[in-house]
Short mmCIF file of C-alpha atoms and ligand atoms in Angstrom, two decimals:
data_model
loop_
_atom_site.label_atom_id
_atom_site.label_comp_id
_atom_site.label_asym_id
_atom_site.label_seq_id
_atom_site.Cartn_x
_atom_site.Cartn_y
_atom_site.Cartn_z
CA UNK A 1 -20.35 8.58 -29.86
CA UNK A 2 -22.66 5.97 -28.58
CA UNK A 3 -25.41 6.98 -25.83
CA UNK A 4 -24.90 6.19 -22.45
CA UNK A 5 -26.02 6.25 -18.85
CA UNK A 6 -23.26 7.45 -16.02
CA UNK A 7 -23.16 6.10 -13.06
CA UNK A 8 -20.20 5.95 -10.99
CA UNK A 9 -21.65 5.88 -7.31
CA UNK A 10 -18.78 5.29 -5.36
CA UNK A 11 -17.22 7.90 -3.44
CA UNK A 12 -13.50 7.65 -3.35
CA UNK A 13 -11.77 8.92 -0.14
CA UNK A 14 -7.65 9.29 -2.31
CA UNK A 15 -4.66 9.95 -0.29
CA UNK A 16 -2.87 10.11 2.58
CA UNK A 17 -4.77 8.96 6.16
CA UNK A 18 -7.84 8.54 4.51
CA UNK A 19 -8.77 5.56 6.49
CA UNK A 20 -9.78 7.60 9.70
CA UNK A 21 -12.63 7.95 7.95
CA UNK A 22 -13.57 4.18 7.64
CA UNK A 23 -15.51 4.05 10.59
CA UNK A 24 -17.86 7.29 9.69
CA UNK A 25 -18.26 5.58 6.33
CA UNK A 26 -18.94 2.24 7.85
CA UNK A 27 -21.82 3.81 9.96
CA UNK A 28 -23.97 4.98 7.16
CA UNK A 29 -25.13 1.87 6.57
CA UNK A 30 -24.48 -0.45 9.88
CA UNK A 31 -22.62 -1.65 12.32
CA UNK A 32 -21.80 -5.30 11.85
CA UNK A 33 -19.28 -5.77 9.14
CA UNK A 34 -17.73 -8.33 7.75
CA UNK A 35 -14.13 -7.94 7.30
CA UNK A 36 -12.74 -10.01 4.10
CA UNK A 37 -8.75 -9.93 3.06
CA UNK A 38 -5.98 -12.51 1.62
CA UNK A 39 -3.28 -13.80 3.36
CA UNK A 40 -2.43 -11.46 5.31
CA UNK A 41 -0.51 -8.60 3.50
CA UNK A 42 -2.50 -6.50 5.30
CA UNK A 43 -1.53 -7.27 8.44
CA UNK A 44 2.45 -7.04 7.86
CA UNK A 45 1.37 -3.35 6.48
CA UNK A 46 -0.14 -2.82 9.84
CA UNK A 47 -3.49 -1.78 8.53
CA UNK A 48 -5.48 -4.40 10.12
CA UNK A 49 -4.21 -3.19 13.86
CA UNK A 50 -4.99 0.46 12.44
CA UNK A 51 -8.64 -1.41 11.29
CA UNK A 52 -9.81 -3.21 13.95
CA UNK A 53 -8.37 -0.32 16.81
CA UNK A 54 -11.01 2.55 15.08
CA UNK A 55 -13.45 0.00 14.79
CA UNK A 56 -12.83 -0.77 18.73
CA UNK A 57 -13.20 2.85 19.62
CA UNK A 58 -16.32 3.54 17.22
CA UNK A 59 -18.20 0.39 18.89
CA UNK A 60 -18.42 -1.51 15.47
CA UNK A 61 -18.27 -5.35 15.84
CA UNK A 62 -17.04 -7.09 13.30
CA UNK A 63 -16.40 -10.51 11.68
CA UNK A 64 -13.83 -11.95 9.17
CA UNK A 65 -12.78 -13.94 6.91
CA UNK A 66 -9.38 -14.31 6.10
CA UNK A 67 -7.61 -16.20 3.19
CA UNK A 68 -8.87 -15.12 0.20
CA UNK A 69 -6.80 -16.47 -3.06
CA UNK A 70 -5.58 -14.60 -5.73
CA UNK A 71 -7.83 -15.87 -8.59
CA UNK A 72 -10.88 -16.11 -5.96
CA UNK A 73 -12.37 -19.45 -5.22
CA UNK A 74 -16.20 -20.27 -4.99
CA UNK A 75 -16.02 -22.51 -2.04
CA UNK A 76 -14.82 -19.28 0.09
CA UNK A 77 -17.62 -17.09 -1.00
CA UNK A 78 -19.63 -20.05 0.27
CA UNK A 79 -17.66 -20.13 3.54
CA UNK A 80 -18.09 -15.92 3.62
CA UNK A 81 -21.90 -15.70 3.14
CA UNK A 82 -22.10 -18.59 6.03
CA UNK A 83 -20.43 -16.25 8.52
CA UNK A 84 -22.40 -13.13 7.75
CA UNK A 85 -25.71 -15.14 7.90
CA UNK A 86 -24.72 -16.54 11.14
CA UNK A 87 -23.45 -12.94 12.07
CA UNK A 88 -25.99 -11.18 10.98
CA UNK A 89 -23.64 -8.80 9.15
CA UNK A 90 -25.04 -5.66 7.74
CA UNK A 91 -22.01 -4.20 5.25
CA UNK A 92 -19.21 -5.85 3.70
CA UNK A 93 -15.25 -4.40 4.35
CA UNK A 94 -13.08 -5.90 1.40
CA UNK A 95 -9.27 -4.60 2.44
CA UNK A 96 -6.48 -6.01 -0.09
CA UNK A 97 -6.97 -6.71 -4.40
CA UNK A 98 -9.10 -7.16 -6.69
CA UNK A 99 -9.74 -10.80 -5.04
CA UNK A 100 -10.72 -9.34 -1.79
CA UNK A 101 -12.90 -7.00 -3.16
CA UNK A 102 -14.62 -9.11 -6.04
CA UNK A 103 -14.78 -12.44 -3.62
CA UNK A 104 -16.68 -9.76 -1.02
CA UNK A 105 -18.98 -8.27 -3.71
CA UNK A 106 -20.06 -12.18 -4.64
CA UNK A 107 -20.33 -12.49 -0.49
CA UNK A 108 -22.44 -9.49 -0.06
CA UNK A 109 -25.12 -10.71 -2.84
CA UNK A 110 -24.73 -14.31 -2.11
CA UNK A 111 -26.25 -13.14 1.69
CA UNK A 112 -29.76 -11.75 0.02
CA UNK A 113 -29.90 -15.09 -2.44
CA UNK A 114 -31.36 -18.46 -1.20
CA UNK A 115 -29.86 -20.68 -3.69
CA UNK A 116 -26.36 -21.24 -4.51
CA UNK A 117 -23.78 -18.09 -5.20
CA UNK A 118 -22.19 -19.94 -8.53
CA UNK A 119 -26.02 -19.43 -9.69
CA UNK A 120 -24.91 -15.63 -9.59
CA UNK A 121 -21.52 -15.69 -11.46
CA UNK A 122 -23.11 -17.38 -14.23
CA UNK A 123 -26.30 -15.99 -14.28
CA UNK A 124 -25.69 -12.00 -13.00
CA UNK A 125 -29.20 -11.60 -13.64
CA UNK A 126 -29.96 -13.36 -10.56
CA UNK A 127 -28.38 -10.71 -8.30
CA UNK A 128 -30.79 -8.73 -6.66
CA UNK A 129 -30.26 -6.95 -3.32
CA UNK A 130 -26.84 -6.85 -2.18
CA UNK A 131 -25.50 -5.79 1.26
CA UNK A 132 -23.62 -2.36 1.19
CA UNK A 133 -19.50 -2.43 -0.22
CA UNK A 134 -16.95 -0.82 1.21
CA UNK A 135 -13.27 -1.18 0.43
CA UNK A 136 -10.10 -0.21 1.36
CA UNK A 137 -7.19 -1.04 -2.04
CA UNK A 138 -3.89 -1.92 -1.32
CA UNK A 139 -3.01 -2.98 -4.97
CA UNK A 140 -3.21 -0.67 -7.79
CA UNK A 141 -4.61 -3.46 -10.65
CA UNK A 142 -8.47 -4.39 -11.29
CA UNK A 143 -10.43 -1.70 -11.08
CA UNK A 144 -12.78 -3.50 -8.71
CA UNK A 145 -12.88 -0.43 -5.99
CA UNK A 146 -14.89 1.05 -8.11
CA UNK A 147 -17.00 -0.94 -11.10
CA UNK A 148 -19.75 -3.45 -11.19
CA UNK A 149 -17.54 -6.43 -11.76
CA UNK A 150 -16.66 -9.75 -10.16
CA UNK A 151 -14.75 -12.72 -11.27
CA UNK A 152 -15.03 -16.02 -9.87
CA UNK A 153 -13.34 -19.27 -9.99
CA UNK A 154 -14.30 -22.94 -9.90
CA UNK A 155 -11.01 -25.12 -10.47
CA UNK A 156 -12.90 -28.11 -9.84
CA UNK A 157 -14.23 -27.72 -13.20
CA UNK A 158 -11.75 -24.71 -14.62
CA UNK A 159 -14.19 -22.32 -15.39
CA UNK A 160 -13.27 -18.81 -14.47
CA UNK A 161 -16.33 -16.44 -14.73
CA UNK A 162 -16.88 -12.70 -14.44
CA UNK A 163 -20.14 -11.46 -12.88
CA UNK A 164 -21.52 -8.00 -12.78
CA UNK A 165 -24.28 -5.97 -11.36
CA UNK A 166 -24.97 -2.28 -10.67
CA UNK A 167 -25.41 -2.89 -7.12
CA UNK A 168 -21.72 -4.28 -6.41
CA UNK A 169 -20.50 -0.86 -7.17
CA UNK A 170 -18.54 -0.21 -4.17
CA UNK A 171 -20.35 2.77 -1.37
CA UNK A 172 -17.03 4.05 -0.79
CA UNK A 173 -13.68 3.02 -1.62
CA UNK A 174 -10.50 4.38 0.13
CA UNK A 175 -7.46 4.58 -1.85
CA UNK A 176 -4.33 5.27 0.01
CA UNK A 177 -1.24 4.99 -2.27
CA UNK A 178 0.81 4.41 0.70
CA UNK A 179 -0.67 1.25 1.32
CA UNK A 180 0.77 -0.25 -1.88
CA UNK A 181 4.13 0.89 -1.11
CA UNK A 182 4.73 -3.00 0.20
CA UNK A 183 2.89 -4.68 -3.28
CA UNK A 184 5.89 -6.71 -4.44
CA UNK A 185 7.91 -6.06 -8.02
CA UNK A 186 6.06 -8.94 -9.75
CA UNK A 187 2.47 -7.89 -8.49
CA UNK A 188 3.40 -4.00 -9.44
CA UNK A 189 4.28 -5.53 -12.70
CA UNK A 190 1.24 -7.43 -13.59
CA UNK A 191 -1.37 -4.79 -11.93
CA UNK A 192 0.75 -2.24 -14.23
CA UNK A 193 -0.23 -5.00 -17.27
CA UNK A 194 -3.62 -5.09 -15.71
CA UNK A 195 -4.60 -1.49 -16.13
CA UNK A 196 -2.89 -0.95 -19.44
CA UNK A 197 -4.90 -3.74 -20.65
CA UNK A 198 -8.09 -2.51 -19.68
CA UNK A 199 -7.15 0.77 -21.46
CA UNK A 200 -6.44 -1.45 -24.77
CA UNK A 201 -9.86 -3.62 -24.36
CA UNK A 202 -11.83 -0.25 -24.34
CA UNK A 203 -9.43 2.12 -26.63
CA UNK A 204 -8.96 -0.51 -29.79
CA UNK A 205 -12.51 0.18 -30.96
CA UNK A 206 -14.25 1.42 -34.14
CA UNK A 207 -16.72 4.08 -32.59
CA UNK A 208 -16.24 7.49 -33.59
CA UNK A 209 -16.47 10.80 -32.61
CA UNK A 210 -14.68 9.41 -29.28
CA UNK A 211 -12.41 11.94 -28.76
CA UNK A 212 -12.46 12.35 -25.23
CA UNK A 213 -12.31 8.48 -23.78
CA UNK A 214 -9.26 8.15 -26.72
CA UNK A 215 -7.48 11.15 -25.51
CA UNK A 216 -8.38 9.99 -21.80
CA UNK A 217 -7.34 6.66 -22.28
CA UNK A 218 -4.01 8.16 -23.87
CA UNK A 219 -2.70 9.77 -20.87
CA UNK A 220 -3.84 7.33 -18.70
CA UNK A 221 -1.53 4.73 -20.82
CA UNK A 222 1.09 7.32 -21.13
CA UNK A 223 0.79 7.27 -17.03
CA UNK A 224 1.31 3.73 -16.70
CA UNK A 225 4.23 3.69 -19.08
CA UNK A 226 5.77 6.46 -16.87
CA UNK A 227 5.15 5.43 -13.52
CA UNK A 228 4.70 1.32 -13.30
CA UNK A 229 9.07 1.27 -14.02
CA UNK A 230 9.34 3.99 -11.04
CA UNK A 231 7.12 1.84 -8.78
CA UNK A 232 8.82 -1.30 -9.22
CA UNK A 233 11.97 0.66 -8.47
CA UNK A 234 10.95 2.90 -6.12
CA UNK A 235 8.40 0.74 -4.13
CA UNK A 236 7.70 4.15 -1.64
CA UNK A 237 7.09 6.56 -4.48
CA UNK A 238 4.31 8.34 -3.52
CA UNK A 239 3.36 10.10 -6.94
CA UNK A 240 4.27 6.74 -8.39
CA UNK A 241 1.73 5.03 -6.45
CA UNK A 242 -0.84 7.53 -6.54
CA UNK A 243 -0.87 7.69 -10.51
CA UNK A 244 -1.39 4.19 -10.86
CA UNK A 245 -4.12 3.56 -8.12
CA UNK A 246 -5.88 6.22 -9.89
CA UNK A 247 -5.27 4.60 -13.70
CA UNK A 248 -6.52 1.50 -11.92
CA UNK A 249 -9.87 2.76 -10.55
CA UNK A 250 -10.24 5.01 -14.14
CA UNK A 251 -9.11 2.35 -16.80
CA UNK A 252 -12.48 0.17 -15.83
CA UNK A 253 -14.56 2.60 -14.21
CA UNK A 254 -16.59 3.27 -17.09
CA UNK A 255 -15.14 6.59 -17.90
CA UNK A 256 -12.73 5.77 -21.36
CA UNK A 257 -15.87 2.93 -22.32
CA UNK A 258 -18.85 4.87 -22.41
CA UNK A 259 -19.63 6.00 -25.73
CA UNK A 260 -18.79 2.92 -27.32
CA UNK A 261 -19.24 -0.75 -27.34
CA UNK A 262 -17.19 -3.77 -28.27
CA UNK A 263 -16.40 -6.73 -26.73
CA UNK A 264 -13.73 -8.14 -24.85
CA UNK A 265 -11.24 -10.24 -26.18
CA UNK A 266 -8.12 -10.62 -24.54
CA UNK A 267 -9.38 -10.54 -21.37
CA UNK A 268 -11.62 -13.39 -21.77
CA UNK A 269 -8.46 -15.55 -23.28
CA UNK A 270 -6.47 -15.21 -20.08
CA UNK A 271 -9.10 -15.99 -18.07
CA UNK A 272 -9.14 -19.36 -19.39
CA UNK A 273 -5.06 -19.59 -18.73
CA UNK A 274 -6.11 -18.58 -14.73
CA UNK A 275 -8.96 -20.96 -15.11
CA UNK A 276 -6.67 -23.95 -15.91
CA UNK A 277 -3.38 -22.96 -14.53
CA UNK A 278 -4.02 -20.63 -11.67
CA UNK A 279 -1.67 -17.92 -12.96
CA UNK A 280 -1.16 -14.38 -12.20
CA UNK A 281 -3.95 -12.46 -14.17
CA UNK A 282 -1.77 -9.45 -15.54
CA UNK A 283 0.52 -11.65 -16.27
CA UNK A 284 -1.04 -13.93 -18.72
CA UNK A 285 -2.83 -10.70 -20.07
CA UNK A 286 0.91 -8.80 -20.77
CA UNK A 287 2.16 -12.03 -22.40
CA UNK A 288 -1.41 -12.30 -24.68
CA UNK A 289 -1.46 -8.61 -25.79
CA UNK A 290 1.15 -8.10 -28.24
CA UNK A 291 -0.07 -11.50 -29.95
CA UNK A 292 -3.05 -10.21 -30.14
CA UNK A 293 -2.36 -6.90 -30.85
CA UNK A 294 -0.41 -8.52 -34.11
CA UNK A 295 -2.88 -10.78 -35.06
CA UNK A 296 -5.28 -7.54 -35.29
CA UNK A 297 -3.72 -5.24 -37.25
CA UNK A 298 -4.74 -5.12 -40.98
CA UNK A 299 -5.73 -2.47 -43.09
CA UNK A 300 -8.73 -1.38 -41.33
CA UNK A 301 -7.64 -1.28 -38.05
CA UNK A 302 -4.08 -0.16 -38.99
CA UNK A 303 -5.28 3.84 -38.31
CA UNK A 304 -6.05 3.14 -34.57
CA UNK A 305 -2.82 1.14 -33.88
CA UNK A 306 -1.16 4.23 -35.21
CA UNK A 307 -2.85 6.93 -33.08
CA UNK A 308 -1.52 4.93 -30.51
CA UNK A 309 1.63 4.87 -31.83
CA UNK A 310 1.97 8.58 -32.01
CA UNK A 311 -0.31 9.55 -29.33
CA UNK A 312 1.26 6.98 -26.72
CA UNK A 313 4.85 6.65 -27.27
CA UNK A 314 5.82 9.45 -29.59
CA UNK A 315 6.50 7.98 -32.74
CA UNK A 316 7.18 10.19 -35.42
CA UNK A 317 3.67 10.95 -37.14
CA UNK A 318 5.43 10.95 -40.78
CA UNK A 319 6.40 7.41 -40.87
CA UNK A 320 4.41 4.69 -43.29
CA UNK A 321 1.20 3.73 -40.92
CA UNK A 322 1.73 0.11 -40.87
CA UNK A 323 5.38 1.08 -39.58
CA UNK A 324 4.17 3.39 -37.44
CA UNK A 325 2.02 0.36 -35.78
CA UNK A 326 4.43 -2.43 -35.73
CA UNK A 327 6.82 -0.27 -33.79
CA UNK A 328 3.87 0.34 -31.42
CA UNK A 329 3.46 -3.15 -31.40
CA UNK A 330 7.27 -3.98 -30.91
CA UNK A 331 7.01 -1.07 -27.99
CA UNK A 332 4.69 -2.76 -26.07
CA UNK A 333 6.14 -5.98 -26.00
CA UNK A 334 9.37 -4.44 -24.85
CA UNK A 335 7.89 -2.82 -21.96
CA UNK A 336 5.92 -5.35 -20.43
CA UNK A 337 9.72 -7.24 -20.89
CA UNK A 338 10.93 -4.00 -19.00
CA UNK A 339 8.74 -4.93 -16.68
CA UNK A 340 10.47 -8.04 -15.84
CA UNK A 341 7.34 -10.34 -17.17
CA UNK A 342 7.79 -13.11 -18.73
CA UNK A 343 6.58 -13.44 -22.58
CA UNK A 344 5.93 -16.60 -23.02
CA UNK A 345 3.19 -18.88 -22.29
CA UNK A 346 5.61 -22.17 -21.22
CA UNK A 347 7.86 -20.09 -18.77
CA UNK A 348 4.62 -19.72 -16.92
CA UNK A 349 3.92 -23.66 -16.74
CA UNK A 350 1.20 -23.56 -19.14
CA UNK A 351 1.21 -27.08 -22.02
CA UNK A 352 1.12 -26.85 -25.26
CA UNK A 353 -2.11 -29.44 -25.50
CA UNK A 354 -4.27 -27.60 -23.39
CA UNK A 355 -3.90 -24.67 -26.03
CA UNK A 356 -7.32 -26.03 -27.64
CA UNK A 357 -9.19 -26.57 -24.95
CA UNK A 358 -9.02 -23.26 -23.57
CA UNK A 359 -9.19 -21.65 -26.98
CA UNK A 360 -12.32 -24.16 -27.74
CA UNK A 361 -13.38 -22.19 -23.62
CA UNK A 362 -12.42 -18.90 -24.15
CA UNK A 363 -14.65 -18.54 -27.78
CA UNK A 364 -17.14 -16.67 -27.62
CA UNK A 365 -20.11 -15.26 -30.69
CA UNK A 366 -19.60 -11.79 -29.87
CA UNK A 367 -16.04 -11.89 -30.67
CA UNK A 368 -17.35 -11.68 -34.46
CA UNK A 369 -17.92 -7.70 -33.39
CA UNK A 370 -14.30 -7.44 -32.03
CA UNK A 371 -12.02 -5.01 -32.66
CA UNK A 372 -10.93 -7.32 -35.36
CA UNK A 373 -13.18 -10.54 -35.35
CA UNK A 374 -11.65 -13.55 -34.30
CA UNK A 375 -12.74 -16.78 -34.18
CA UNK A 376 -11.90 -20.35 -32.02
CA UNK A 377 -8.54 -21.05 -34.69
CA UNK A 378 -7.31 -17.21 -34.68
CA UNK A 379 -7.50 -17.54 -30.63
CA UNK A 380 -5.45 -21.02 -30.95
CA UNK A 381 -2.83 -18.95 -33.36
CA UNK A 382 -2.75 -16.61 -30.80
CA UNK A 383 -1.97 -18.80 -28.09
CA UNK A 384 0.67 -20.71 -30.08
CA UNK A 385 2.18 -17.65 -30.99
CA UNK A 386 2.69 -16.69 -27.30
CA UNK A 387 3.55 -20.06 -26.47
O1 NZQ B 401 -3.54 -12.13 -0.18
P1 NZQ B 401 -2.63 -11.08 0.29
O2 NZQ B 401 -1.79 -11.49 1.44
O3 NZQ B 401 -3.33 -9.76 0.54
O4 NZQ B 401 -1.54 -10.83 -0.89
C1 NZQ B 401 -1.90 -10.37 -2.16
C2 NZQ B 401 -1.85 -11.45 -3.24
O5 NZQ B 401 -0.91 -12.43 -2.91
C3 NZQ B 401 -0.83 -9.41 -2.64
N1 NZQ B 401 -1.03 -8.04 -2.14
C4 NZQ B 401 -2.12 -7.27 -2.26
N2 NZQ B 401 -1.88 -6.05 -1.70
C5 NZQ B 401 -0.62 -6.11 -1.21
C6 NZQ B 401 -0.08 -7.36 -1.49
N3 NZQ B 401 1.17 -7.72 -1.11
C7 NZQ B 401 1.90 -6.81 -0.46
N4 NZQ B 401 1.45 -5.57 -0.16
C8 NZQ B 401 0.19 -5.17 -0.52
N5 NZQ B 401 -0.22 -3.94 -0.26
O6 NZQ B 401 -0.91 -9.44 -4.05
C9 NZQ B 401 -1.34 -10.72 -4.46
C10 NZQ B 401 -2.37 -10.58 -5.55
O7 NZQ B 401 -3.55 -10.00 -5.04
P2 NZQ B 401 -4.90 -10.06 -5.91
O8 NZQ B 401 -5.95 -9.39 -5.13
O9 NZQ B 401 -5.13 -11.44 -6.37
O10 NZQ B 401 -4.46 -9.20 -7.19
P3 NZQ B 401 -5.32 -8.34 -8.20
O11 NZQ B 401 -5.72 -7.06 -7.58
O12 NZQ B 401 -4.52 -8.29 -9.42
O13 NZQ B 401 -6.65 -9.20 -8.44
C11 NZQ B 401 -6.69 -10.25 -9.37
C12 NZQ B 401 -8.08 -10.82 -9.51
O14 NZQ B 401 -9.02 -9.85 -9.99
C13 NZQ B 401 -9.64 -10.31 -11.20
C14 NZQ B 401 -8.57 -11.21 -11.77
O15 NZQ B 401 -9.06 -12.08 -12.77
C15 NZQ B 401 -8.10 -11.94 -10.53
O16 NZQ B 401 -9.00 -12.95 -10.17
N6 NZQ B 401 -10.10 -9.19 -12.02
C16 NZQ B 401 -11.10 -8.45 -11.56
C17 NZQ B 401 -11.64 -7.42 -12.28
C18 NZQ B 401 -12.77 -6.60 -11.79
N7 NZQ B 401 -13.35 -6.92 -10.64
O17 NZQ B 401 -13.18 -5.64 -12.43
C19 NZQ B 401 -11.16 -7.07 -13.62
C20 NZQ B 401 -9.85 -7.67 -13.93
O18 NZQ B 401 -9.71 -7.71 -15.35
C21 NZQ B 401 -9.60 -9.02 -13.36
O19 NZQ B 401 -10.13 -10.06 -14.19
ZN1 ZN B 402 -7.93 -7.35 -16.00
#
C-alpha cells in the first residue's frame, strides 16, 4: 500500500427527512445562497416547495439558477457566477446530479477568480478560494456530493474537461434515498454503470498489499449488481435506493483509491463521446467497459480479472484463470445489457469517422502506467470494437 493523506470533509446528513436540517447547515456559513438545479426534476418531486418554504421561515434569501444540462455547459457557470456577484451570495445550494453539483462547485470558485472560469477547468491550479458547497442528491451516480471533482463542457469546441480541487469538497451533503425514487429507468441504469465504473477505474490496479479498498470495492460492486435491477424495477425501494446513493458517494470518495495510484482510462474515453455527441455519461462508460476490459486482459493482469471473477460474481475459484476472467468479462457485459443499455456505440448516434478524432482527444502519456498501457491505436480498437 501506497501512502496517503485522508480527507473526506463533508458531512453527510443519509436518510429519511434529512433536509430539515438544510437550513441549520446553510447558516454556518451565510445567509445568501445561491440555489442551482436542472430542469426541474426537482420541482415535480416537490423538494423545491419543501426548499424554498424552510428557507422562508429561517429568513434565508436566496437566488437561483435554473437549467443546468446534463453534461454541464461553460456558458451557464458564466451566467451562475454573474448572479452571485450581483447577489452577493455567500454559499452555494446544488439540489439534483452530478451536473448540478459539479456546474455549482465551478460557480462557487469562478465567484473568488477575476478571469475567466474555463481558466479553472483547464488549469485546477488556478482555483483558490471557493465559496462554501452544500448539496442536496437526488441521483445516485457521480460521486460529486462528496469528492473534489468537476467536469465541464465546451461544445463549441468539444472539449469535455474534469477539474478538481480540495476546496470543492462539498460542507455537507444530504442524501435522501427517497428523493431518487422518481430518477427514471434509463438514468438508474447509467448512474448504476456510473458507480460500477468508478469501482473498476480504482480496483483494476497493480498496487499491493490493498486488501482493504479490493475487498471494499468488492462489496460495493457486489451492491450495485444486487440492487441497480431492483431499482429500475422497484423505483420506491427504499433499501434499493439507499445502497446505491451510498456506492455512489463511496466508489469516488477516495476511500477504495487511496493506497494506490493509476490512471484513468475509460473514463477519459467517454468523455470524449459526451464531448462530441452529448451522450449520457454512464452510458457511454457501460458500453466502453467490457471493450476495454477485453482489450486488458493478458497474462499479467489476468490474476486481478479473476479475483473479480470469484470475488464479484461467484465463479467457481477452480476453473483455468483466463476462463475464470472471460466469464467475468462476458458477466459484465450481460448486466449492463440487463440493464436495458445499449452496447453499442452507433445505437447511441455516435459515426464511425469521428472514432479517430476522439481517440487522437482522449490520449493521454499517463495511460503508458495504466492498468494495462494503452496507447492512441489500442483506444481506436477499442472504440471500433464497441462500435
Ligand atoms: O435536470 P433535471 O430536471 O434535474 O433532470 C435530471 C437530468 O435530466 C435527471 N434527474 C436527476 N435527479 C432526478 C432526475 N429525474 C427524476 N428524478 C430525480 N430525482 O437526470 C438527468 C441526468 O442528471 P445529471 O445530473 O446529468 O446526471 P449525473 O448525476 O449522472 O451527472 C452526470 C455528469 O457528471 C459528470 C458526468 O461527466 C456528467 O457531466 N461526472 C462527474 C463526476 C464527479 N464530479 O466526480 C465523476 C463522473 O465520472 C462524471 O464524469
Ligand atoms: Zn463517471
Amino acid at each position: 500500500m501506497e501512502n496517503f493523506l485522508y480527507s473526506i470533509p463533508t458531512k453527510i446528513y443519509f436518510g429519511k427527512g434529512q433536509i430539515k436540517n438544510l437550513a441549520t447547515i446553510i447558516k454556518e456559513y451565510g445567509n445568501k445562497v445561491l440555489i442551482a438545479y436542472g430542469g426541474g426534476s426537482i420541482k415535480k418531486i416537490g423538494l423545491y416547495d419543501e426548499m424554498v418554504k424552510n428557507f422562508k421561515d429561517n429568513e434565508i434569501s436566496y437566488v437561483e439558477i435554473s437549467g443546468i444540462e446534463p453534461n454541464p455547459k461553460i456558458e451557464t457557470v458564466r451566467r451562475g457566477i454573474e448572479i452571485c456577484k450581483d447577489n452577493n451570495v455567500e454559499v452555494v445550494l446544488a439540489v439534483g446530479g452530478g451536473s448540478s453539483i459539479d456546474c455549482a462547485k465551478v460557480i462557487a470558485a469562478g465567484v473568488k477568480y477575476d478571469g475567466d472560469p474555463w481558466d479553472l477547468v483547464t488549469n485546477p491550479e488556478k482555483i483558490q478560494e471557493v465559496l462554501p458547497i452544500i448539496t442536496v442528491l437526488t441521483l445516485s451516480a457521480t460521486g460529486s456530493e462528496m469528492n473534489k471533482n468537476a467536469v465541464i463542457s465546451d461544445m463549441a469546441t468539444n472539449q469535455k474537461i474534469g477539474t478538481a480541487h480540495e476546496n470543492m469538497k462539498p460542507k455537507a451533503s444530504i442524501l435522501d434515498p427517497e428523493y431518487t425514487y422518481s430518477v427514471p429507468k434509463k438514468q438508474t441504469a447509467a448512474g448504476t454503470a456510473d458507480i460500477m465504473s468508478h469501482i473498476f477505474e480504482n480496483y483494476f490496479n497493480h498496487t499491493k498489499g490493498v486488501d482493504i479498498q479490493d475487498s471494499t470495492a468488492e462489496g460495493l460492486l457486489r451492491a450495485c449488481i444486487k440492487y441497480g435491477p431492483i431499482a429500475m424495477e422497484e423505483p420506491d425501494n427504499y433499501d434499493a435506493r439507499a445502497n446505491l446513493m451510498w456506492a455512489s458517494s463511496w466508489a469516488i470518495n477516495g476511500l477504495i483509491s487511496y493506497g494506490r495510484s493509476a490512471p484513468w482510462v475509460v473514463h477519459p474515453m467517454e468523455h470524449e463521446l459526451s464531448a462530441f455527441y452529448d451522450i449520457t455519461h454512464g452510458v457511454g462508460l457501460a458500453i466502453l467497459t467490457p471493450h476495454w476490459m477485453r482489450f486488458s486482459l493478458d497474462d499479467i493482469t489476468v490474476n486481478k480479472f479473476a479475483q473479480y471473477g470469484i470475488n464479484v460474481w461467484g465463479i467457481d475459484k477452480h476453473l483455468d484463470k483466463f476462463e475464470i476472467a472471460n466469464i467475468a468479462i462476458d458477466k459484465t457485459a450481460e448486466f449492463f445489457k440487463k440493464l436495458e443499455i445499449p452496447s453499442t456505440l452507433r445505437e447511441v448516434g455516435i459515426e464511425e469517422e469521428k472514432l479517430d478524432i476522439m481517440a487522437k482527444k482522449a490520449m493521454n502519456p499517463y495511460f503508458k502506467y495504466a492498468f494495462k498501457p494503452l496507447d492512441e491505436n489500442d483506444i481506436i480498437n477499442i472504440f471500433k470494437a464497441a462500435f
